[in-house]
């Protein structure tokens, strides 16, 4: 179970998001919870949404207490159950938020899920579930936020993706889905620019620690294995992701759209740690050289 956080803070000025309204999917745990907390701390009204009502209720109560204890009383936090794979539930998430808060300025698509498996072991059902959650769910949330509100009033969308820049071995389904969301972000940034909607993405490294992420991997040692391959030689914090999200939502990013910001301390520039390739001789070279029988002969290795 996730440990309770004892403090919320922000580098951004108090009331930066006063009179703004945000939806954060997956806002009750991990990175989503940090984003929701920082937005609340900055005066934003926040709707958190996820599939599990009991978890949402518990998280909402804890978050309200925390914000109130920081002297930021009357936290405007509401929650709604929503499975982002279900079109009608997404439609309700957006319409309910607009009716509760009167507007919708920000959408943070953080809700997602996956399970580790080599590609060969992923069933069609498992593949479809991950694509539907991470790609289709994000698309539906974007489309409904746009058609129900942002088309007429403008707004800002931030899609949370992943460290899939070198492929995502053992997570090929979510790697494919997140990569698609990276591209979706660019398409929507162009299509909706004329309506005053900015669309960006944030790609947290796999080295961002949260108990939710640790549970998701089902491997308590995974973060120990990540560590040597992170240039910063430390794990990242969820609040180091929420700062980037708040920046992109803020007027400081008013000229940024269609961009993806990596929050990985340069980890994606450093060798991949997720998959080791043993020595083998199965890579067949192609060469223009032929032997006397006309067979192709590989060039002699210079090594
Ligand atoms: N988080 C993980 N899966 C989700 C889903 N299907 N809907 C909303 N939040 C989620």
PDB file of C-alpha atoms and ligand atoms in Angstrom:
ATOM      1  CA  UNK A   1       0.000   0.000   0.000  1.00  0.00           C
ATOM      2  CA  UNK A   2       1.342   3.455  -0.903  1.00  0.00           C
ATOM      3  CA  UNK A   3       2.838   5.366   2.017  1.00  0.00           C
ATOM      4  CA  UNK A   4       1.182   8.654   2.938  1.00  0.00           C
ATOM      5  CA  UNK A   5       3.006  11.763   1.805  1.00  0.00           C
ATOM      6  CA  UNK A   6       3.448  14.371   4.530  1.00  0.00           C
ATOM      7  CA  UNK A   7       4.023  17.527   2.490  1.00  0.00           C
ATOM      8  CA  UNK A   8       3.112  19.161  -0.813  1.00  0.00           C
ATOM      9  CA  UNK A   9       4.991  22.050  -2.326  1.00  0.00           C
ATOM     10  CA  UNK A  10       5.777  23.628  -5.679  1.00  0.00           C
ATOM     11  CA  UNK A  11       8.367  25.872  -7.308  1.00  0.00           C
ATOM     12  CA  UNK A  12       5.495  27.688  -9.030  1.00  0.00           C
ATOM     13  CA  UNK A  13       3.838  30.751  -7.539  1.00  0.00           C
ATOM     14  CA  UNK A  14       0.853  30.354  -5.212  1.00  0.00           C
ATOM     15  CA  UNK A  15      -2.511  30.545  -6.993  1.00  0.00           C
ATOM     16  CA  UNK A  16      -0.907  30.047 -10.413  1.00  0.00           C
ATOM     17  CA  UNK A  17      -3.907  27.883 -11.344  1.00  0.00           C
ATOM     18  CA  UNK A  18      -6.612  29.718  -9.360  1.00  0.00           C
ATOM     19  CA  UNK A  19      -9.930  29.560 -11.243  1.00  0.00           C
ATOM     20  CA  UNK A  20      -8.653  26.708 -13.421  1.00  0.00           C
ATOM     21  CA  UNK A  21     -10.145  23.225 -13.613  1.00  0.00           C
ATOM     22  CA  UNK A  22      -8.219  20.049 -14.363  1.00  0.00           C
ATOM     23  CA  UNK A  23      -8.961  16.382 -14.884  1.00  0.00           C
ATOM     24  CA  UNK A  24      -6.206  13.958 -13.915  1.00  0.00           C
ATOM     25  CA  UNK A  25      -6.896  10.358 -14.919  1.00  0.00           C
ATOM     26  CA  UNK A  26      -5.197   7.840 -12.671  1.00  0.00           C
ATOM     27  CA  UNK A  27      -5.006  10.740 -10.229  1.00  0.00           C
ATOM     28  CA  UNK A  28      -5.286   8.661  -7.051  1.00  0.00           C
ATOM     29  CA  UNK A  29      -1.904   6.931  -7.183  1.00  0.00           C
ATOM     30  CA  UNK A  30       1.735   7.385  -8.151  1.00  0.00           C
ATOM     31  CA  UNK A  31       2.613  10.082 -10.666  1.00  0.00           C
ATOM     32  CA  UNK A  32      -1.060  11.041 -11.156  1.00  0.00           C
ATOM     33  CA  UNK A  33      -1.478  11.678  -7.455  1.00  0.00           C
ATOM     34  CA  UNK A  34       1.601  13.931  -7.354  1.00  0.00           C
ATOM     35  CA  UNK A  35       0.248  15.898 -10.340  1.00  0.00           C
ATOM     36  CA  UNK A  36      -3.183  16.282  -8.731  1.00  0.00           C
ATOM     37  CA  UNK A  37      -1.609  17.399  -5.447  1.00  0.00           C
ATOM     38  CA  UNK A  38       0.624  20.033  -7.042  1.00  0.00           C
ATOM     39  CA  UNK A  39      -2.301  21.382  -9.083  1.00  0.00           C
ATOM     40  CA  UNK A  40      -4.441  21.603  -5.939  1.00  0.00           C
ATOM     41  CA  UNK A  41      -1.597  23.300  -4.087  1.00  0.00           C
ATOM     42  CA  UNK A  42      -1.490  25.888  -6.875  1.00  0.00           C
ATOM     43  CA  UNK A  43      -5.198  26.633  -6.488  1.00  0.00           C
ATOM     44  CA  UNK A  44      -6.582  24.473  -9.294  1.00  0.00           C
ATOM     45  CA  UNK A  45      -9.885  22.634  -8.974  1.00  0.00           C
ATOM     46  CA  UNK A  46      -9.187  18.987  -9.723  1.00  0.00           C
ATOM     47  CA  UNK A  47     -11.267  15.977 -10.753  1.00  0.00           C
ATOM     48  CA  UNK A  48      -9.398  12.714 -10.298  1.00  0.00           C
ATOM     49  CA  UNK A  49     -10.682   9.683 -12.151  1.00  0.00           C
ATOM     50  CA  UNK A  50      -9.879   6.016 -12.104  1.00  0.00           C
ATOM     51  CA  UNK A  51     -11.492   2.624 -12.274  1.00  0.00           C
ATOM     52  CA  UNK A  52     -11.575   1.785  -8.578  1.00  0.00           C
ATOM     53  CA  UNK A  53     -13.963   3.801  -6.405  1.00  0.00           C
ATOM     54  CA  UNK A  54     -12.622   2.587  -3.055  1.00  0.00           C
ATOM     55  CA  UNK A  55      -9.052   3.592  -3.938  1.00  0.00           C
ATOM     56  CA  UNK A  56     -10.253   6.939  -5.293  1.00  0.00           C
ATOM     57  CA  UNK A  57     -12.237   7.725  -2.153  1.00  0.00           C
ATOM     58  CA  UNK A  58      -9.295   6.885   0.080  1.00  0.00           C
ATOM     59  CA  UNK A  59      -6.870   8.918  -2.031  1.00  0.00           C
ATOM     60  CA  UNK A  60      -9.228  11.909  -2.217  1.00  0.00           C
ATOM     61  CA  UNK A  61      -9.653  11.961   1.561  1.00  0.00           C
ATOM     62  CA  UNK A  62      -5.911  11.746   2.139  1.00  0.00           C
ATOM     63  CA  UNK A  63      -5.170  14.443  -0.449  1.00  0.00           C
ATOM     64  CA  UNK A  64      -7.745  16.868   0.974  1.00  0.00           C
ATOM     65  CA  UNK A  65      -6.340  16.431   4.480  1.00  0.00           C
ATOM     66  CA  UNK A  66      -2.825  17.036   3.202  1.00  0.00           C
ATOM     67  CA  UNK A  67      -3.690  20.179   1.230  1.00  0.00           C
ATOM     68  CA  UNK A  68      -5.722  21.558   4.128  1.00  0.00           C
ATOM     69  CA  UNK A  69      -2.834  20.874   6.538  1.00  0.00           C
ATOM     70  CA  UNK A  70      -0.576  22.988   4.321  1.00  0.00           C
ATOM     71  CA  UNK A  71      -2.796  25.974   4.907  1.00  0.00           C
ATOM     72  CA  UNK A  72      -4.358  25.643   1.464  1.00  0.00           C
ATOM     73  CA  UNK A  73      -7.843  25.113   2.864  1.00  0.00           C
ATOM     74  CA  UNK A  74     -10.976  24.064   1.003  1.00  0.00           C
ATOM     75  CA  UNK A  75      -9.175  21.908  -1.525  1.00  0.00           C
ATOM     76  CA  UNK A  76     -11.470  21.696  -4.532  1.00  0.00           C
ATOM     77  CA  UNK A  77     -10.966  18.031  -5.208  1.00  0.00           C
ATOM     78  CA  UNK A  78     -13.628  15.725  -6.565  1.00  0.00           C
ATOM     79  CA  UNK A  79     -13.437  12.195  -7.836  1.00  0.00           C
ATOM     80  CA  UNK A  80     -15.338  10.084 -10.307  1.00  0.00           C
ATOM     81  CA  UNK A  81     -15.138   6.450 -11.266  1.00  0.00           C
ATOM     82  CA  UNK A  82     -14.212   6.051 -14.902  1.00  0.00           C
ATOM     83  CA  UNK A  83     -12.846   3.224 -16.986  1.00  0.00           C
ATOM     84  CA  UNK A  84     -11.166   5.115 -19.807  1.00  0.00           C
ATOM     85  CA  UNK A  85     -11.642   2.100 -22.093  1.00  0.00           C
ATOM     86  CA  UNK A  86     -15.397   2.725 -22.073  1.00  0.00           C
ATOM     87  CA  UNK A  87     -16.537   5.509 -24.377  1.00  0.00           C
ATOM     88  CA  UNK A  88     -19.703   6.349 -22.437  1.00  0.00           C
ATOM     89  CA  UNK A  89     -17.778   6.515 -19.142  1.00  0.00           C
ATOM     90  CA  UNK A  90     -15.275   8.939 -20.684  1.00  0.00           C
ATOM     91  CA  UNK A  91     -18.151  11.050 -22.018  1.00  0.00           C
ATOM     92  CA  UNK A  92     -19.564  11.113 -18.506  1.00  0.00           C
ATOM     93  CA  UNK A  93     -16.184  11.994 -16.939  1.00  0.00           C
ATOM     94  CA  UNK A  94     -15.952  15.122 -19.073  1.00  0.00           C
ATOM     95  CA  UNK A  95     -19.620  16.205 -18.817  1.00  0.00           C
ATOM     96  CA  UNK A  96     -19.670  15.532 -15.069  1.00  0.00           C
ATOM     97  CA  UNK A  97     -16.522  17.636 -14.540  1.00  0.00           C
ATOM     98  CA  UNK A  98     -17.991  20.513 -16.533  1.00  0.00           C
ATOM     99  CA  UNK A  99     -21.246  20.345 -14.607  1.00  0.00           C
ATOM    100  CA  UNK A 100     -19.466  20.117 -11.217  1.00  0.00           C
ATOM    101  CA  UNK A 101     -16.876  22.857 -11.832  1.00  0.00           C
ATOM    102  CA  UNK A 102     -18.413  24.874 -14.687  1.00  0.00           C
ATOM    103  CA  UNK A 103     -15.445  24.566 -17.062  1.00  0.00           C
ATOM    104  CA  UNK A 104     -12.483  22.401 -18.106  1.00  0.00           C
ATOM    105  CA  UNK A 105      -9.094  24.016 -18.669  1.00  0.00           C
ATOM    106  CA  UNK A 106      -6.640  21.144 -18.335  1.00  0.00           C
ATOM    107  CA  UNK A 107      -6.663  17.439 -19.117  1.00  0.00           C
ATOM    108  CA  UNK A 108      -3.822  15.258 -17.846  1.00  0.00           C
ATOM    109  CA  UNK A 109      -4.001  11.786 -19.366  1.00  0.00           C
ATOM    110  CA  UNK A 110      -2.076   9.776 -16.827  1.00  0.00           C
ATOM    111  CA  UNK A 111      -4.315   6.706 -16.448  1.00  0.00           C
ATOM    112  CA  UNK A 112      -2.721   3.626 -17.915  1.00  0.00           C
ATOM    113  CA  UNK A 113      -1.675   0.110 -17.192  1.00  0.00           C
ATOM    114  CA  UNK A 114       0.435  -2.768 -18.430  1.00  0.00           C
ATOM    115  CA  UNK A 115       2.003  -6.018 -17.292  1.00  0.00           C
ATOM    116  CA  UNK A 116       5.531  -7.288 -17.932  1.00  0.00           C
ATOM    117  CA  UNK A 117       5.826 -10.137 -20.443  1.00  0.00           C
ATOM    118  CA  UNK A 118       8.026 -11.134 -23.367  1.00  0.00           C
ATOM    119  CA  UNK A 119       6.134 -10.346 -26.578  1.00  0.00           C
ATOM    120  CA  UNK A 120       5.796 -14.025 -27.457  1.00  0.00           C
ATOM    121  CA  UNK A 121       3.766 -14.587 -24.287  1.00  0.00           C
ATOM    122  CA  UNK A 122       1.259 -11.766 -24.759  1.00  0.00           C
ATOM    123  CA  UNK A 123      -2.228 -13.054 -25.627  1.00  0.00           C
ATOM    124  CA  UNK A 124      -4.473 -11.116 -27.991  1.00  0.00           C
ATOM    125  CA  UNK A 125      -6.702 -10.279 -25.018  1.00  0.00           C
ATOM    126  CA  UNK A 126      -3.755  -8.910 -23.025  1.00  0.00           C
ATOM    127  CA  UNK A 127      -2.444  -6.958 -26.005  1.00  0.00           C
ATOM    128  CA  UNK A 128      -5.842  -5.418 -26.736  1.00  0.00           C
ATOM    129  CA  UNK A 129      -6.396  -4.509 -23.093  1.00  0.00           C
ATOM    130  CA  UNK A 130      -3.115  -2.569 -22.926  1.00  0.00           C
ATOM    131  CA  UNK A 131      -3.680  -0.822 -26.265  1.00  0.00           C
ATOM    132  CA  UNK A 132      -7.251   0.071 -25.308  1.00  0.00           C
ATOM    133  CA  UNK A 133      -6.216   1.525 -21.960  1.00  0.00           C
ATOM    134  CA  UNK A 134      -3.102   3.438 -22.930  1.00  0.00           C
ATOM    135  CA  UNK A 135      -3.862   4.486 -26.490  1.00  0.00           C
ATOM    136  CA  UNK A 136      -7.611   4.313 -27.070  1.00  0.00           C
ATOM    137  CA  UNK A 137      -8.429   5.568 -23.565  1.00  0.00           C
ATOM    138  CA  UNK A 138      -6.136   8.564 -24.019  1.00  0.00           C
ATOM    139  CA  UNK A 139      -7.644   9.282 -27.433  1.00  0.00           C
ATOM    140  CA  UNK A 140     -11.206   9.135 -26.047  1.00  0.00           C
ATOM    141  CA  UNK A 141     -10.349  11.494 -23.172  1.00  0.00           C
ATOM    142  CA  UNK A 142      -8.718  13.968 -25.586  1.00  0.00           C
ATOM    143  CA  UNK A 143     -11.603  13.809 -28.053  1.00  0.00           C
ATOM    144  CA  UNK A 144     -14.309  14.280 -25.428  1.00  0.00           C
ATOM    145  CA  UNK A 145     -12.433  17.108 -23.644  1.00  0.00           C
ATOM    146  CA  UNK A 146     -12.106  18.817 -27.013  1.00  0.00           C
ATOM    147  CA  UNK A 147     -15.619  18.309 -28.354  1.00  0.00           C
ATOM    148  CA  UNK A 148     -17.384  19.013 -25.057  1.00  0.00           C
ATOM    149  CA  UNK A 149     -15.342  22.041 -23.979  1.00  0.00           C
ATOM    150  CA  UNK A 150     -11.937  22.923 -25.423  1.00  0.00           C
ATOM    151  CA  UNK A 151     -13.083  23.388 -29.025  1.00  0.00           C
ATOM    152  CA  UNK A 152     -15.047  26.448 -27.892  1.00  0.00           C
ATOM    153  CA  UNK A 153     -12.928  27.616 -24.947  1.00  0.00           C
ATOM    154  CA  UNK A 154      -9.347  26.474 -25.546  1.00  0.00           C
ATOM    155  CA  UNK A 155      -7.362  24.422 -23.070  1.00  0.00           C
ATOM    156  CA  UNK A 156      -4.216  22.444 -22.434  1.00  0.00           C
ATOM    157  CA  UNK A 157      -3.703  18.692 -22.618  1.00  0.00           C
ATOM    158  CA  UNK A 158      -0.709  16.772 -21.271  1.00  0.00           C
ATOM    159  CA  UNK A 159      -0.357  13.079 -22.089  1.00  0.00           C
ATOM    160  CA  UNK A 160       1.844  11.011 -19.804  1.00  0.00           C
ATOM    161  CA  UNK A 161       3.729   8.407 -21.818  1.00  0.00           C
ATOM    162  CA  UNK A 162       6.809   6.291 -21.008  1.00  0.00           C
ATOM    163  CA  UNK A 163      10.475   5.578 -21.640  1.00  0.00           C
ATOM    164  CA  UNK A 164       9.938   3.627 -24.869  1.00  0.00           C
ATOM    165  CA  UNK A 165      12.521   5.452 -27.014  1.00  0.00           C
ATOM    166  CA  UNK A 166      14.661   2.349 -27.596  1.00  0.00           C
ATOM    167  CA  UNK A 167      11.674   0.028 -27.840  1.00  0.00           C
ATOM    168  CA  UNK A 168      10.347  -1.377 -24.581  1.00  0.00           C
ATOM    169  CA  UNK A 169      11.469  -4.997 -24.217  1.00  0.00           C
ATOM    170  CA  UNK A 170       9.203  -6.955 -21.846  1.00  0.00           C
ATOM    171  CA  UNK A 171       6.602  -4.204 -22.236  1.00  0.00           C
ATOM    172  CA  UNK A 172       6.140  -4.241 -26.003  1.00  0.00           C
ATOM    173  CA  UNK A 173       2.395  -3.605 -25.784  1.00  0.00           C
ATOM    174  CA  UNK A 174       2.699  -0.455 -23.725  1.00  0.00           C
ATOM    175  CA  UNK A 175       5.776   0.660 -25.692  1.00  0.00           C
ATOM    176  CA  UNK A 176       3.714   0.503 -28.890  1.00  0.00           C
ATOM    177  CA  UNK A 177       0.763   2.287 -27.271  1.00  0.00           C
ATOM    178  CA  UNK A 178       2.854   5.053 -25.685  1.00  0.00           C
ATOM    179  CA  UNK A 179       4.772   5.618 -28.889  1.00  0.00           C
ATOM    180  CA  UNK A 180       1.428   6.009 -30.642  1.00  0.00           C
ATOM    181  CA  UNK A 181       0.359   8.563 -28.025  1.00  0.00           C
ATOM    182  CA  UNK A 182       3.589  10.487 -28.687  1.00  0.00           C
ATOM    183  CA  UNK A 183       2.466  10.742 -32.315  1.00  0.00           C
ATOM    184  CA  UNK A 184      -1.178  11.415 -31.417  1.00  0.00           C
ATOM    185  CA  UNK A 185       0.052  14.346 -29.321  1.00  0.00           C
ATOM    186  CA  UNK A 186       1.600  15.926 -32.426  1.00  0.00           C
ATOM    187  CA  UNK A 187      -1.485  15.337 -34.626  1.00  0.00           C
ATOM    188  CA  UNK A 188      -3.845  16.868 -32.069  1.00  0.00           C
ATOM    189  CA  UNK A 189      -1.489  19.807 -31.450  1.00  0.00           C
ATOM    190  CA  UNK A 190      -1.830  20.684 -35.132  1.00  0.00           C
ATOM    191  CA  UNK A 191      -5.536  19.917 -35.588  1.00  0.00           C
ATOM    192  CA  UNK A 192      -6.622  21.843 -32.501  1.00  0.00           C
ATOM    193  CA  UNK A 193      -4.159  24.753 -32.588  1.00  0.00           C
ATOM    194  CA  UNK A 194      -6.725  27.063 -34.212  1.00  0.00           C
ATOM    195  CA  UNK A 195      -9.026  26.547 -31.234  1.00  0.00           C
ATOM    196  CA  UNK A 196      -6.383  27.614 -28.723  1.00  0.00           C
ATOM    197  CA  UNK A 197      -5.671  24.089 -27.519  1.00  0.00           C
ATOM    198  CA  UNK A 198      -2.090  23.069 -26.759  1.00  0.00           C
ATOM    199  CA  UNK A 199      -1.246  19.370 -26.577  1.00  0.00           C
ATOM    200  CA  UNK A 200       2.045  18.079 -25.163  1.00  0.00           C
ATOM    201  CA  UNK A 201       3.388  14.924 -23.570  1.00  0.00           C
ATOM    202  CA  UNK A 202       5.662  14.071 -20.669  1.00  0.00           C
ATOM    203  CA  UNK A 203       7.704  10.871 -20.778  1.00  0.00           C
ATOM    204  CA  UNK A 204       8.802   9.800 -17.288  1.00  0.00           C
ATOM    205  CA  UNK A 205      11.813   7.512 -17.166  1.00  0.00           C
ATOM    206  CA  UNK A 206      11.397   3.983 -15.855  1.00  0.00           C
ATOM    207  CA  UNK A 207      13.537   5.215 -12.966  1.00  0.00           C
ATOM    208  CA  UNK A 208      10.748   7.335 -11.475  1.00  0.00           C
ATOM    209  CA  UNK A 209       9.983   5.538  -8.256  1.00  0.00           C
ATOM    210  CA  UNK A 210       6.485   5.063  -6.964  1.00  0.00           C
ATOM    211  CA  UNK A 211       4.994   2.152  -5.092  1.00  0.00           C
ATOM    212  CA  UNK A 212       2.357   1.894  -7.815  1.00  0.00           C
ATOM    213  CA  UNK A 213       5.098   1.443 -10.423  1.00  0.00           C
ATOM    214  CA  UNK A 214       6.903  -1.111  -8.257  1.00  0.00           C
ATOM    215  CA  UNK A 215       3.661  -3.090  -7.866  1.00  0.00           C
ATOM    216  CA  UNK A 216       3.063  -2.838 -11.598  1.00  0.00           C
ATOM    217  CA  UNK A 217       6.411  -4.396 -12.428  1.00  0.00           C
ATOM    218  CA  UNK A 218       5.774  -7.082  -9.819  1.00  0.00           C
ATOM    219  CA  UNK A 219       9.515  -7.026  -9.120  1.00  0.00           C
ATOM    220  CA  UNK A 220      10.790  -5.272  -6.019  1.00  0.00           C
ATOM    221  CA  UNK A 221      14.398  -5.308  -7.262  1.00  0.00           C
ATOM    222  CA  UNK A 222      13.693  -3.607 -10.548  1.00  0.00           C
ATOM    223  CA  UNK A 223      14.612  -0.166  -9.283  1.00  0.00           C
ATOM    224  CA  UNK A 224      17.944  -1.473  -7.961  1.00  0.00           C
ATOM    225  CA  UNK A 225      18.705  -2.800 -11.437  1.00  0.00           C
ATOM    226  CA  UNK A 226      17.733   0.483 -13.103  1.00  0.00           C
ATOM    227  CA  UNK A 227      19.962   2.611 -10.924  1.00  0.00           C
ATOM    228  CA  UNK A 228      23.439   2.004 -12.478  1.00  0.00           C
ATOM    229  CA  UNK A 229      22.036   2.974 -15.890  1.00  0.00           C
ATOM    230  CA  UNK A 230      20.755   6.365 -14.833  1.00  0.00           C
ATOM    231  CA  UNK A 231      23.210   9.224 -15.417  1.00  0.00           C
ATOM    232  CA  UNK A 232      21.969  10.969 -12.253  1.00  0.00           C
ATOM    233  CA  UNK A 233      22.777   7.796 -10.245  1.00  0.00           C
ATOM    234  CA  UNK A 234      19.556   8.154  -8.321  1.00  0.00           C
ATOM    235  CA  UNK A 235      15.920   7.309  -8.846  1.00  0.00           C
ATOM    236  CA  UNK A 236      13.462  10.039  -9.795  1.00  0.00           C
ATOM    237  CA  UNK A 237      10.548  11.266  -7.716  1.00  0.00           C
ATOM    238  CA  UNK A 238       6.940  11.634  -8.772  1.00  0.00           C
ATOM    239  CA  UNK A 239       7.119  15.343  -7.914  1.00  0.00           C
ATOM    240  CA  UNK A 240       9.910  15.702 -10.477  1.00  0.00           C
ATOM    241  CA  UNK A 241       7.339  14.653 -13.074  1.00  0.00           C
ATOM    242  CA  UNK A 242       4.533  16.824 -11.728  1.00  0.00           C
ATOM    243  CA  UNK A 243       6.750  19.919 -11.980  1.00  0.00           C
ATOM    244  CA  UNK A 244       7.179  19.311 -15.708  1.00  0.00           C
ATOM    245  CA  UNK A 245       3.438  18.796 -16.128  1.00  0.00           C
ATOM    246  CA  UNK A 246       2.640  22.029 -14.238  1.00  0.00           C
ATOM    247  CA  UNK A 247       5.138  23.882 -16.419  1.00  0.00           C
ATOM    248  CA  UNK A 248       3.478  22.619 -19.624  1.00  0.00           C
ATOM    249  CA  UNK A 249       0.028  23.545 -18.286  1.00  0.00           C
ATOM    250  CA  UNK A 250       1.225  27.007 -17.283  1.00  0.00           C
ATOM    251  CA  UNK A 251       1.460  30.215 -19.336  1.00  0.00           C
ATOM    252  CA  UNK A 252       5.269  29.744 -19.285  1.00  0.00           C
ATOM    253  CA  UNK A 253       4.674  27.071 -21.935  1.00  0.00           C
ATOM    254  CA  UNK A 254       2.227  29.138 -23.999  1.00  0.00           C
ATOM    255  CA  UNK A 255       4.383  28.694 -27.130  1.00  0.00           C
ATOM    256  CA  UNK A 256       5.001  24.973 -26.655  1.00  0.00           C
ATOM    257  CA  UNK A 257       2.740  22.470 -28.378  1.00  0.00           C
ATOM    258  CA  UNK A 258       3.210  19.057 -29.961  1.00  0.00           C
ATOM    259  CA  UNK A 259       6.292  18.505 -27.794  1.00  0.00           C
ATOM    260  CA  UNK A 260       7.282  15.606 -25.559  1.00  0.00           C
ATOM    261  CA  UNK A 261       9.405  16.368 -22.510  1.00  0.00           C
ATOM    262  CA  UNK A 262      11.449  13.453 -21.169  1.00  0.00           C
ATOM    263  CA  UNK A 263      11.814  13.421 -17.404  1.00  0.00           C
ATOM    264  CA  UNK A 264      14.470  10.732 -17.100  1.00  0.00           C
ATOM    265  CA  UNK A 265      17.735  12.476 -16.116  1.00  0.00           C
ATOM    266  CA  UNK A 266      19.133  11.479 -19.505  1.00  0.00           C
ATOM    267  CA  UNK A 267      18.483   7.771 -18.871  1.00  0.00           C
ATOM    268  CA  UNK A 268      17.117   7.244 -22.381  1.00  0.00           C
ATOM    269  CA  UNK A 269      20.488   8.380 -23.788  1.00  0.00           C
ATOM    270  CA  UNK A 270      22.337   5.752 -21.805  1.00  0.00           C
ATOM    271  CA  UNK A 271      22.518   1.981 -22.521  1.00  0.00           C
ATOM    272  CA  UNK A 272      19.309   0.068 -22.080  1.00  0.00           C
ATOM    273  CA  UNK A 273      19.140  -2.159 -19.021  1.00  0.00           C
ATOM    274  CA  UNK A 274      15.924  -4.016 -19.666  1.00  0.00           C
ATOM    275  CA  UNK A 275      17.144  -6.768 -21.955  1.00  0.00           C
ATOM    276  CA  UNK A 276      20.480  -8.556 -22.240  1.00  0.00           C
ATOM    277  CA  UNK A 277      21.410 -10.107 -25.591  1.00  0.00           C
ATOM    278  CA  UNK A 278      23.618 -13.182 -25.115  1.00  0.00           C
ATOM    279  CA  UNK A 279      26.462 -13.890 -27.580  1.00  0.00           C
ATOM    280  CA  UNK A 280      25.158 -15.744 -30.631  1.00  0.00           C
ATOM    281  CA  UNK A 281      25.957 -16.453 -34.286  1.00  0.00           C
ATOM    282  CA  UNK A 282      22.460 -16.165 -35.698  1.00  0.00           C
ATOM    283  CA  UNK A 283      22.871 -12.842 -37.423  1.00  0.00           C
ATOM    284  CA  UNK A 284      23.475 -13.684 -41.099  1.00  0.00           C
ATOM    285  CA  UNK A 285      25.493 -11.116 -43.049  1.00  0.00           C
ATOM    286  CA  UNK A 286      24.677 -10.168 -46.615  1.00  0.00           C
ATOM    287  CA  UNK A 287      27.561  -9.544 -49.002  1.00  0.00           C
ATOM    288  CA  UNK A 288      28.159  -8.861 -52.682  1.00  0.00           C
ATOM    289  CA  UNK A 289      31.193 -11.174 -52.530  1.00  0.00           C
ATOM    290  CA  UNK A 290      30.654 -14.716 -53.885  1.00  0.00           C
ATOM    291  CA  UNK A 291      32.862 -17.803 -53.722  1.00  0.00           C
ATOM    292  CA  UNK A 292      33.735 -20.045 -56.686  1.00  0.00           C
ATOM    293  CA  UNK A 293      30.348 -21.810 -56.460  1.00  0.00           C
ATOM    294  CA  UNK A 294      28.521 -18.528 -56.638  1.00  0.00           C
ATOM    295  CA  UNK A 295      27.584 -18.682 -52.965  1.00  0.00           C
ATOM    296  CA  UNK A 296      27.674 -15.478 -51.016  1.00  0.00           C
ATOM    297  CA  UNK A 297      30.576 -15.292 -48.604  1.00  0.00           C
ATOM    298  CA  UNK A 298      30.527 -12.961 -45.705  1.00  0.00           C
ATOM    299  CA  UNK A 299      33.427 -10.509 -45.582  1.00  0.00           C
ATOM    300  CA  UNK A 300      36.247 -11.589 -43.257  1.00  0.00           C
ATOM    301  CA  UNK A 301      35.826  -9.934 -39.944  1.00  0.00           C
ATOM    302  CA  UNK A 302      38.440  -7.295 -39.293  1.00  0.00           C
ATOM    303  CA  UNK A 303      38.109  -7.885 -35.561  1.00  0.00           C
TER     304      UNK A 303
HETATM  305  N1  LIG B   1      -5.840   3.111 -14.815  1.00  0.00           N
HETATM  306  C1  LIG B   1      -5.462   1.909 -15.297  1.00  0.00           C
HETATM  307  N2  LIG B   1      -6.393   1.409 -16.125  1.00  0.00           N
HETATM  308  C2  LIG B   1      -7.385   2.333 -16.181  1.00  0.00           C
HETATM  309  C3  LIG B   1      -8.613   2.392 -16.856  1.00  0.00           C
HETATM  310  N3  LIG B   1      -9.003   1.418 -17.679  1.00  0.00           N
HETATM  311  N4  LIG B   1      -9.399   3.464 -16.650  1.00  0.00           N
HETATM  312  C4  LIG B   1      -8.974   4.452 -15.840  1.00  0.00           C
HETATM  313  N5  LIG B   1      -7.835   4.454 -15.178  1.00  0.00           N
HETATM  314  C5  LIG B   1      -7.037   3.397 -15.342  1.00  0.00           C
END
